[in-house]
mmCIF file of C-alpha atoms in Angstrom:
data_model
loop_
_atom_site.group_PDB
_atom_site.id
_atom_site.type_symbol
_atom_site.label_atom_id
_atom_site.label_comp_id
_atom_site.label_asym_id
_atom_site.label_seq_id
_atom_site.Cartn_x
_atom_site.Cartn_y
_atom_site.Cartn_z
ATOM 1 C CA UNK A 11 2.083 20.401 -57.405
ATOM 2 C CA UNK A 12 3.701 20.888 -54.458
ATOM 3 C CA UNK A 13 2.983 22.501 -51.290
ATOM 4 C CA UNK A 14 5.696 24.739 -49.259
ATOM 5 C CA UNK A 15 5.099 25.878 -45.677
ATOM 6 C CA UNK A 16 5.533 29.144 -45.364
ATOM 7 C CA UNK A 17 6.391 31.341 -42.466
ATOM 8 C CA UNK A 18 2.570 31.309 -41.020
ATOM 9 C CA UNK A 19 2.873 27.402 -41.445
ATOM 10 C CA UNK A 20 5.852 27.329 -39.274
ATOM 11 C CA UNK A 21 4.039 30.407 -37.121
ATOM 12 C CA UNK A 22 1.380 27.815 -36.454
ATOM 13 C CA UNK A 23 3.496 25.192 -35.392
ATOM 14 C CA UNK A 24 5.664 26.781 -33.976
ATOM 15 C CA UNK A 25 2.455 28.253 -31.465
ATOM 16 C CA UNK A 26 1.101 24.545 -31.374
ATOM 17 C CA UNK A 27 4.358 22.823 -30.064
ATOM 18 C CA UNK A 28 4.312 25.895 -27.148
ATOM 19 C CA UNK A 29 1.195 25.936 -26.227
ATOM 20 C CA UNK A 30 1.085 21.728 -26.244
ATOM 21 C CA UNK A 31 4.375 21.572 -24.155
ATOM 22 C CA UNK A 32 3.460 23.157 -20.986
ATOM 23 C CA UNK A 33 -0.157 21.344 -20.731
ATOM 24 C CA UNK A 34 2.062 17.946 -21.555
ATOM 25 C CA UNK A 35 4.800 18.632 -19.065
ATOM 26 C CA UNK A 36 2.197 19.455 -16.534
ATOM 27 C CA UNK A 37 0.186 16.489 -16.714
ATOM 28 C CA UNK A 38 3.179 14.197 -17.113
ATOM 29 C CA UNK A 39 4.340 15.916 -13.688
ATOM 30 C CA UNK A 40 0.818 15.953 -11.597
ATOM 31 C CA UNK A 41 0.430 12.465 -12.702
ATOM 32 C CA UNK A 42 4.001 11.366 -11.307
ATOM 33 C CA UNK A 43 2.412 12.982 -8.022
ATOM 34 C CA UNK A 44 -0.822 11.535 -8.026
ATOM 35 C CA UNK A 45 1.256 8.106 -8.617
ATOM 36 C CA UNK A 46 3.523 8.607 -5.864
ATOM 37 C CA UNK A 47 0.869 9.682 -3.730
ATOM 38 C CA UNK A 48 -1.433 6.736 -4.229
ATOM 39 C CA UNK A 49 1.661 4.168 -3.961
ATOM 40 C CA UNK A 50 2.983 5.083 -0.883
ATOM 41 C CA UNK A 51 -0.601 5.433 0.693
ATOM 42 C CA UNK A 52 -0.877 1.648 -0.519
ATOM 43 C CA UNK A 53 2.534 1.101 1.125
ATOM 44 C CA UNK A 54 1.656 2.967 4.291
ATOM 45 C CA UNK A 55 -2.113 0.831 4.374
ATOM 46 C CA UNK A 56 -0.083 -2.516 3.821
ATOM 47 C CA UNK A 57 1.883 -1.889 6.703
ATOM 48 C CA UNK A 58 -0.199 -0.908 9.192
ATOM 49 C CA UNK A 59 -2.500 -4.340 8.169
ATOM 50 C CA UNK A 60 0.976 -6.348 9.157
ATOM 51 C CA UNK A 61 1.260 -4.412 12.231
ATOM 52 C CA UNK A 62 -2.059 -5.033 13.168
ATOM 53 C CA UNK A 63 -1.885 -9.007 12.098
ATOM 54 C CA UNK A 64 1.285 -9.190 14.098
ATOM 55 C CA UNK A 65 -0.264 -8.039 17.027
ATOM 56 C CA UNK A 66 -3.615 -9.615 17.035
ATOM 57 C CA UNK A 67 -2.085 -13.440 15.580
ATOM 58 C CA UNK A 68 -0.648 -14.375 19.139
ATOM 59 C CA UNK A 69 -3.452 -13.403 21.414
ATOM 60 C CA UNK A 70 -5.833 -15.100 18.425
ATOM 61 C CA UNK A 71 -4.305 -18.496 18.131
ATOM 62 C CA UNK A 72 -3.991 -18.601 21.684
ATOM 63 C CA UNK A 73 -7.848 -18.278 22.157
ATOM 64 C CA UNK A 74 -9.065 -20.744 18.896
ATOM 65 C CA UNK A 75 -6.317 -23.303 20.571
ATOM 66 C CA UNK A 76 -8.191 -23.441 24.498
ATOM 67 C CA UNK A 77 -11.549 -23.547 22.538
ATOM 68 C CA UNK A 78 -10.336 -26.142 20.133
ATOM 69 C CA UNK A 79 -8.654 -28.621 22.837
ATOM 70 C CA UNK A 80 -11.111 -27.217 25.561
ATOM 71 C CA UNK A 81 -8.227 -27.331 28.357
ATOM 72 C CA UNK A 82 -7.272 -24.682 30.677
ATOM 73 C CA UNK A 83 -5.170 -22.597 28.710
ATOM 74 C CA UNK A 84 -1.845 -25.364 28.263
ATOM 75 C CA UNK A 85 -1.539 -25.732 24.902
ATOM 76 C CA UNK A 86 1.975 -26.231 24.481
ATOM 77 C CA UNK A 87 1.092 -29.778 24.186
ATOM 78 C CA UNK A 88 -0.500 -29.717 20.621
ATOM 79 C CA UNK A 89 0.285 -26.097 18.814
ATOM 80 C CA UNK A 90 4.112 -25.518 20.195
ATOM 81 C CA UNK A 91 2.730 -22.198 21.347
ATOM 82 C CA UNK A 92 4.183 -20.271 24.295
ATOM 83 C CA UNK A 93 1.900 -17.081 25.500
ATOM 84 C CA UNK A 94 3.487 -13.944 26.010
ATOM 85 C CA UNK A 95 1.829 -13.790 29.256
ATOM 86 C CA UNK A 96 1.973 -16.852 31.832
ATOM 87 C CA UNK A 97 -0.761 -17.926 32.698
ATOM 88 C CA UNK A 98 -1.996 -16.638 36.728
ATOM 89 C CA UNK A 99 -0.796 -18.749 39.464
ATOM 90 C CA UNK A 100 -3.865 -20.270 41.875
ATOM 91 C CA UNK A 101 -3.228 -20.173 45.283
#
């Protein structure tokens, strides 16, 4: 016994492809757009953290050095660190 696909079967197959293809394409493009938004958000957040870290590191290191060494702020002998601002001059 053989089963041959007649015209209604082909029409149903064509209708299924026509209905399924737009849904698949929409899902694919929506997924790509969402992935791009997520990836760029993560990159932006990472760059923001790096910028904050670079700005915050020298003052934190200077404060930690002063607290650890107990001196008046001259940490060059132990830490080889040059502060961004010169120490105040006492008259």
